[in-house]
mmCIF file of C-alpha atoms in Angstrom:
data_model
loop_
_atom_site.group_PDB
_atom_site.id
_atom_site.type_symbol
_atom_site.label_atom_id
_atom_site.label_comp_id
_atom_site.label_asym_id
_atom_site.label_seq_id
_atom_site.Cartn_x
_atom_site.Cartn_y
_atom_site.Cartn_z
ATOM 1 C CA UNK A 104 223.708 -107.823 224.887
ATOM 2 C CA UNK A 105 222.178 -108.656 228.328
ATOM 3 C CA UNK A 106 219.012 -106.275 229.164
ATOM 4 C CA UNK A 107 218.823 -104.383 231.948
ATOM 5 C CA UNK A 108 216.137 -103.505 234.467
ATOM 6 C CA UNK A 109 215.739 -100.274 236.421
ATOM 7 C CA UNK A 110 213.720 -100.823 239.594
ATOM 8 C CA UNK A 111 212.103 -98.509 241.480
ATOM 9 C CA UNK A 112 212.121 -99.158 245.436
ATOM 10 C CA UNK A 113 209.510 -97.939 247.480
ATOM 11 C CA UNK A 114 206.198 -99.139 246.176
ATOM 12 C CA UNK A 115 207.512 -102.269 243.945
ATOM 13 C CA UNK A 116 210.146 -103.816 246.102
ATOM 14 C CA UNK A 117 208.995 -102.890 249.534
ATOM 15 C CA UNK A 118 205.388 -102.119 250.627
ATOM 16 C CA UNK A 119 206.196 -98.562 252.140
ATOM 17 C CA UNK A 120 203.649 -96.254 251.334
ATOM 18 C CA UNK A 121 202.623 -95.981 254.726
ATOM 19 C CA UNK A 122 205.293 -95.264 256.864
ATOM 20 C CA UNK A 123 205.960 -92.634 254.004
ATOM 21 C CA UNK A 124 203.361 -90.754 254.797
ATOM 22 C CA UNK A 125 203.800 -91.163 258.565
ATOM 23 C CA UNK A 126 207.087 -89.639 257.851
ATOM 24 C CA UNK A 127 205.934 -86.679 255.736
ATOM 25 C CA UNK A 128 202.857 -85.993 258.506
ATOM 26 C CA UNK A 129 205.675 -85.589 261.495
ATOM 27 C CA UNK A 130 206.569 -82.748 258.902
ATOM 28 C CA UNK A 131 203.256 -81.249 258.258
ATOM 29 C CA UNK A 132 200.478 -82.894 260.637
ATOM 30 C CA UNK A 133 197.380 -82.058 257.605
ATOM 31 C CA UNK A 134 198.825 -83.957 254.930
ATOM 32 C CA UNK A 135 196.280 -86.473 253.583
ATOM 33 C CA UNK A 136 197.296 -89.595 252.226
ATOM 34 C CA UNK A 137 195.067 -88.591 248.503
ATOM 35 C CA UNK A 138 197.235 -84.952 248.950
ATOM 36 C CA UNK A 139 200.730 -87.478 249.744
ATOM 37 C CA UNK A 140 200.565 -89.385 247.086
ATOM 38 C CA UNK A 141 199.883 -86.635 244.576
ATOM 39 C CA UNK A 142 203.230 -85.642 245.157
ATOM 40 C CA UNK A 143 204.288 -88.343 243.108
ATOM 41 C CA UNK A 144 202.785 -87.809 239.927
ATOM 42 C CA UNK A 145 205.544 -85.942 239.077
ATOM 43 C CA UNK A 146 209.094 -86.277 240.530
ATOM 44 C CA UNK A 147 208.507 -85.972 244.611
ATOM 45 C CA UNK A 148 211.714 -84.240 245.016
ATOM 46 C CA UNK A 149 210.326 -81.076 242.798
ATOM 47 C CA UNK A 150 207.477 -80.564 245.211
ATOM 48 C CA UNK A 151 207.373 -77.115 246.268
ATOM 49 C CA UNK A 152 208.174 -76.560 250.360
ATOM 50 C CA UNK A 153 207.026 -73.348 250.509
ATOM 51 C CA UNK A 154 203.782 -74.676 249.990
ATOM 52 C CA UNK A 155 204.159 -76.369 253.392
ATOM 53 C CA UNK A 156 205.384 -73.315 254.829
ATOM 54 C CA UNK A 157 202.427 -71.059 254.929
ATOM 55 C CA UNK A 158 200.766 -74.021 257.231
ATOM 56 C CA UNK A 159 202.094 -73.526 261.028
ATOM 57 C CA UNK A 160 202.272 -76.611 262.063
ATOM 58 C CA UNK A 161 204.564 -78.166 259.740
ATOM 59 C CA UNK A 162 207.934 -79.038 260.595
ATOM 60 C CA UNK A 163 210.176 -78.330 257.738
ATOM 61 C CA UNK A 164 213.540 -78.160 259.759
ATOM 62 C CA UNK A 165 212.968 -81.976 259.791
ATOM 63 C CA UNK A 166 214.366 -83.607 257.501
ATOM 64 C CA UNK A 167 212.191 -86.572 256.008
ATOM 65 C CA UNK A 168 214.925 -89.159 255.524
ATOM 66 C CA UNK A 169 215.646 -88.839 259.511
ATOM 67 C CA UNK A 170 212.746 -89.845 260.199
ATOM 68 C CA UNK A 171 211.450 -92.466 257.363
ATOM 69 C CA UNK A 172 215.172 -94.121 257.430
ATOM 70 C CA UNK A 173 214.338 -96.020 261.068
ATOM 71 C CA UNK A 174 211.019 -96.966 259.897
ATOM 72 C CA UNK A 175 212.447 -98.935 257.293
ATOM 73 C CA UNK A 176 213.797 -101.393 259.824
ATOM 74 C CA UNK A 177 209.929 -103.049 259.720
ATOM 75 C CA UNK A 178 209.202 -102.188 256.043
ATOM 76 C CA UNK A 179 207.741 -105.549 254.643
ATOM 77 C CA UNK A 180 208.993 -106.972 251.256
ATOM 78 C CA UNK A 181 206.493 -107.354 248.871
ATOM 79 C CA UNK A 182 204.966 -110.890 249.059
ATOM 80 C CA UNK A 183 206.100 -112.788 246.292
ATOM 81 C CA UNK A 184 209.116 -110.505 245.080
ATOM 82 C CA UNK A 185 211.829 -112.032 246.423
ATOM 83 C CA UNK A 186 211.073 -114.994 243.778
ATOM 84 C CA UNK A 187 211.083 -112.932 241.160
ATOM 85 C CA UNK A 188 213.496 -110.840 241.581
ATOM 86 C CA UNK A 189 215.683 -113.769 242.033
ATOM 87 C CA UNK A 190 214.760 -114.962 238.925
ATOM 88 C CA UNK A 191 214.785 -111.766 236.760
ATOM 89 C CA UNK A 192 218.708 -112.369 237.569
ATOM 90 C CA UNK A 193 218.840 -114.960 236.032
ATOM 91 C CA UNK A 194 218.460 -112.937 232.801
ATOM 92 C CA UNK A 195 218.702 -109.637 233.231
ATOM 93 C CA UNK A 196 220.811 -107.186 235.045
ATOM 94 C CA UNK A 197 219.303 -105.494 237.967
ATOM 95 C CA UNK A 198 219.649 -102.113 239.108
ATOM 96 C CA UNK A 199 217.534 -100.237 241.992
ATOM 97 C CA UNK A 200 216.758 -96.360 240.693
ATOM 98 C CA UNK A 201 215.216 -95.019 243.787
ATOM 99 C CA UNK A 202 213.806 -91.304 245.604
ATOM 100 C CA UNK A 203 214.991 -93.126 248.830
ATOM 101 C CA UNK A 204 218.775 -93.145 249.953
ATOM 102 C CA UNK A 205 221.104 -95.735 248.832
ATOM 103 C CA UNK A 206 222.807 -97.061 252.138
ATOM 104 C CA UNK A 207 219.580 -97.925 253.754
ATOM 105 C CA UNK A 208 218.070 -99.356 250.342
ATOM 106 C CA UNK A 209 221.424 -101.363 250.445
ATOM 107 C CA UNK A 210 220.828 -102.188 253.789
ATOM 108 C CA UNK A 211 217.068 -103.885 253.999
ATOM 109 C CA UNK A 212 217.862 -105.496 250.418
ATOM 110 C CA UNK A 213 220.877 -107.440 252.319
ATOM 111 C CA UNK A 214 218.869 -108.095 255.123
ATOM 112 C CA UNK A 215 216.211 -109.709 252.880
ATOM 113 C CA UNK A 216 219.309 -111.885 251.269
ATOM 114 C CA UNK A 217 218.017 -109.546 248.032
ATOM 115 C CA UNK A 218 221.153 -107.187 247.702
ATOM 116 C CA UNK A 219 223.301 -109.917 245.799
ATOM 117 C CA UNK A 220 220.401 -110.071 243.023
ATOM 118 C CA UNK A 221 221.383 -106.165 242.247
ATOM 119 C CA UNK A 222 224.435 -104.899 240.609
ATOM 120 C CA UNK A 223 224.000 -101.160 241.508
ATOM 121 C CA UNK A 224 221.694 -98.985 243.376
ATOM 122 C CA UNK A 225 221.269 -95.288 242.185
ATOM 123 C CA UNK A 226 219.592 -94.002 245.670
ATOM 124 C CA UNK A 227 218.773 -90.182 246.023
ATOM 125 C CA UNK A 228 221.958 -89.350 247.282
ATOM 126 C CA UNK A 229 223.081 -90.059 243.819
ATOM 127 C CA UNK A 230 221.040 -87.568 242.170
ATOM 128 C CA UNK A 231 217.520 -86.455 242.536
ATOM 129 C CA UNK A 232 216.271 -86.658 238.882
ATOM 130 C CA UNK A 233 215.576 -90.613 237.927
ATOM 131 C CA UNK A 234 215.823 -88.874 234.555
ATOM 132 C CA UNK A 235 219.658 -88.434 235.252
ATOM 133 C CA UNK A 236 219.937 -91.633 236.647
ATOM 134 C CA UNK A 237 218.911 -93.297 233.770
ATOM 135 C CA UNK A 238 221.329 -91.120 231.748
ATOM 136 C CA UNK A 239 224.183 -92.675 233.762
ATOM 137 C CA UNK A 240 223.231 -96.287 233.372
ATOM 138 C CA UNK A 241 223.463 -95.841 229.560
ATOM 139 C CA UNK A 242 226.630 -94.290 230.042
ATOM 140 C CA UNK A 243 228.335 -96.542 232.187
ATOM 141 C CA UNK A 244 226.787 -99.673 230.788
ATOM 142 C CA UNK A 245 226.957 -98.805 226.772
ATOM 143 C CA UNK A 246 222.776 -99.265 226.569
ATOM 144 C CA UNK A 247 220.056 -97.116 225.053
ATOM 145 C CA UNK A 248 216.638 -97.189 225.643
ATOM 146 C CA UNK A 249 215.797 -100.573 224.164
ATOM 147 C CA UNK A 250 218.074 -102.169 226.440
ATOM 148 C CA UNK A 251 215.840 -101.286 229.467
ATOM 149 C CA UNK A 252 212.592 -101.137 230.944
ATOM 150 C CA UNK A 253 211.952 -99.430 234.083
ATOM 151 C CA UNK A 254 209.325 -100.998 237.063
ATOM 152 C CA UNK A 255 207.874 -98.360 238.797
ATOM 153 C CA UNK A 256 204.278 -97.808 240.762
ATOM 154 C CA UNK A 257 203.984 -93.728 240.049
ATOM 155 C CA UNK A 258 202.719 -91.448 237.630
ATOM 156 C CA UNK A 259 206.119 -89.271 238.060
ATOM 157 C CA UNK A 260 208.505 -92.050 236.890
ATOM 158 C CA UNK A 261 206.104 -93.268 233.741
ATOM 159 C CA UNK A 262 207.303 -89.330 232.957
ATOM 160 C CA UNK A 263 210.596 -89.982 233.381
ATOM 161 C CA UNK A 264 211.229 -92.931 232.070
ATOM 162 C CA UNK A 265 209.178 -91.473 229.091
ATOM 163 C CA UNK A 266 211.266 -88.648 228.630
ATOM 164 C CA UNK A 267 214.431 -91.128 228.036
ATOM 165 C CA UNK A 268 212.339 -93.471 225.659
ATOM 166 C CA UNK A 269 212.667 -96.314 228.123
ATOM 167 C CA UNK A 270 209.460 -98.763 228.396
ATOM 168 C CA UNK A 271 208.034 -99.178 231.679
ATOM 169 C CA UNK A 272 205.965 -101.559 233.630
ATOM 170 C CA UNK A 273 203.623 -100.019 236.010
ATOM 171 C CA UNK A 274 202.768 -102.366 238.868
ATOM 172 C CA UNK A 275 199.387 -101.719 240.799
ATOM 173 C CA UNK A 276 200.159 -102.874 244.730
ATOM 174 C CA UNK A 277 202.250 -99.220 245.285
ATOM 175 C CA UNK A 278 201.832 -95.909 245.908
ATOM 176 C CA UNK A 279 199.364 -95.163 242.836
ATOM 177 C CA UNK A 280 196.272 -96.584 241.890
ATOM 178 C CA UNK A 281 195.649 -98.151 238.407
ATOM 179 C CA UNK A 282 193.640 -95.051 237.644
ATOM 180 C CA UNK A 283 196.619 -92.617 238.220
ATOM 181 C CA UNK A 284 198.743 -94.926 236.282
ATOM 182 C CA UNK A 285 196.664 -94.860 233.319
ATOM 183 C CA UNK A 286 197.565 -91.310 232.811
ATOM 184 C CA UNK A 287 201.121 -92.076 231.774
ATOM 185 C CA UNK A 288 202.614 -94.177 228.892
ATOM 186 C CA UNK A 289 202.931 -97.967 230.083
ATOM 187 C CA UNK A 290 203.486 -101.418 228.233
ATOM 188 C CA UNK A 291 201.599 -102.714 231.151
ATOM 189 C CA UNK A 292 200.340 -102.533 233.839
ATOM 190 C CA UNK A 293 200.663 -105.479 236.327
ATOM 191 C CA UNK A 294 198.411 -106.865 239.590
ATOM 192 C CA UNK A 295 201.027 -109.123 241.027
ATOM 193 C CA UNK A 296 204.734 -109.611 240.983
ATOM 194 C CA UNK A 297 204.438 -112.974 238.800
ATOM 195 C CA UNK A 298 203.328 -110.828 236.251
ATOM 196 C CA UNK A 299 206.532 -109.264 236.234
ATOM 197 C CA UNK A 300 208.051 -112.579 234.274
ATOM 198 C CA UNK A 301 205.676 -112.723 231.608
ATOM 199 C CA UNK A 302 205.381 -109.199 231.022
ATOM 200 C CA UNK A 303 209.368 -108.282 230.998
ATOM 201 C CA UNK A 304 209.613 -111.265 228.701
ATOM 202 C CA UNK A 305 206.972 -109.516 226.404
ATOM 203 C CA UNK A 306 208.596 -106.069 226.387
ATOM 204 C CA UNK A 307 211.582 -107.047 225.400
ATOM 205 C CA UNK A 308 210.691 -109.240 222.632
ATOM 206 C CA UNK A 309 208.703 -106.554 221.288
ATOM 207 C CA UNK A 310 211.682 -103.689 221.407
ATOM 208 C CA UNK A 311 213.370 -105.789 219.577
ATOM 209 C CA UNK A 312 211.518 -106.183 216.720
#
């Protein structure tokens, strides 16, 4: 049975952290980027608004996605992925499992000549929970958890992906630091996107042992 890998976007794919936050300060003008990325070490979508609310300057009629979607028209890919992920296809299937909206995800993969390497993106539109996400990959694909490992660069995925029993690789170029990282369950954790090879090879021979 071919294995599958669940990508994350933001972070792994693209290097986006920063017109992220640019996004979420038009909404609230005192977010720091230390206070921004916290949001992530859980799922992003669960953060509470009303917190935001009680500070007057924020913005919360605006929606984020208005505003981060254009940016993404000079979001960079990450040097060095476009190799691999062409050659994780090769082997594996590929599927995007993303807090970011599917069409424009779609969109800049295509544009990158990336979009043909993926055979399904799962965008936030889809659902808001990667945890569900995950649930409908096994479901539409016949997998379980060995079947998968998840690449992701936040505390709040390692959770999810946790909670289904799917490995992960934690990559260190995204939104959290090797530090934050540490505090979830990873096989590895991985400096550049070479690493990626080596260290999906390794998971996989392990989960099936």
């Amino acid at each position: 049975m071919k294995k599958f890998i669940l990508f994350d976007f933001d972070g792994v794919i693209v290097d986006s952290h920063e017109p992220a936050y640019q996004s979420q300060r038009t909404r609230c003008p005192h977010l720091t980027r230390d206070d921004h990325r916290k949001r992530f070490e859980g799922n992003v979508n669960d953060h509470p608004e009303h917190e935001d609310a009680h500070t007057p300057e924020c913005q919360l009629d605006l929606n984020f996605f208005d505003i981060y979607i254009p940016k993404m028209d000079t979001v960079p890919v990450v040097l060095g992925m476009n190799e691999v992920i062409a050659q994780l296809a090769t082997t594996y299937t590929l599927i995007v499992i993303s807090s970011t909206l599917t069409a424009p995800i779609q969109k800049l993969l295509d544009r990158n000549d990336l979009g043909k390497y993926f055979v399904e993106i799962l965008g936030n539109d889809v659902h808001t929970s990667k945890v569900e996400k995950i649930k409908m990959v096994f479901k539409k694909y016949d997998v379980g958890p060995k079947d998968c490992v998840f690449i992701t660069d936040t505390l709040g995925d390692l959770h999810e992906a946790e909670h289904m029993a799917v490995g992960a690789v934690a990559v260190t170029w995204g939104f959290h630091t090797p530090e934050t990282l540490q505090k979830g369950k990873s096989f590895k954790l991985v400096s550049t996107p070479q690493e990626l090879i080596f260290a999906v090879e390794e998971y996989f021979a392990i989960a099936e042992q």
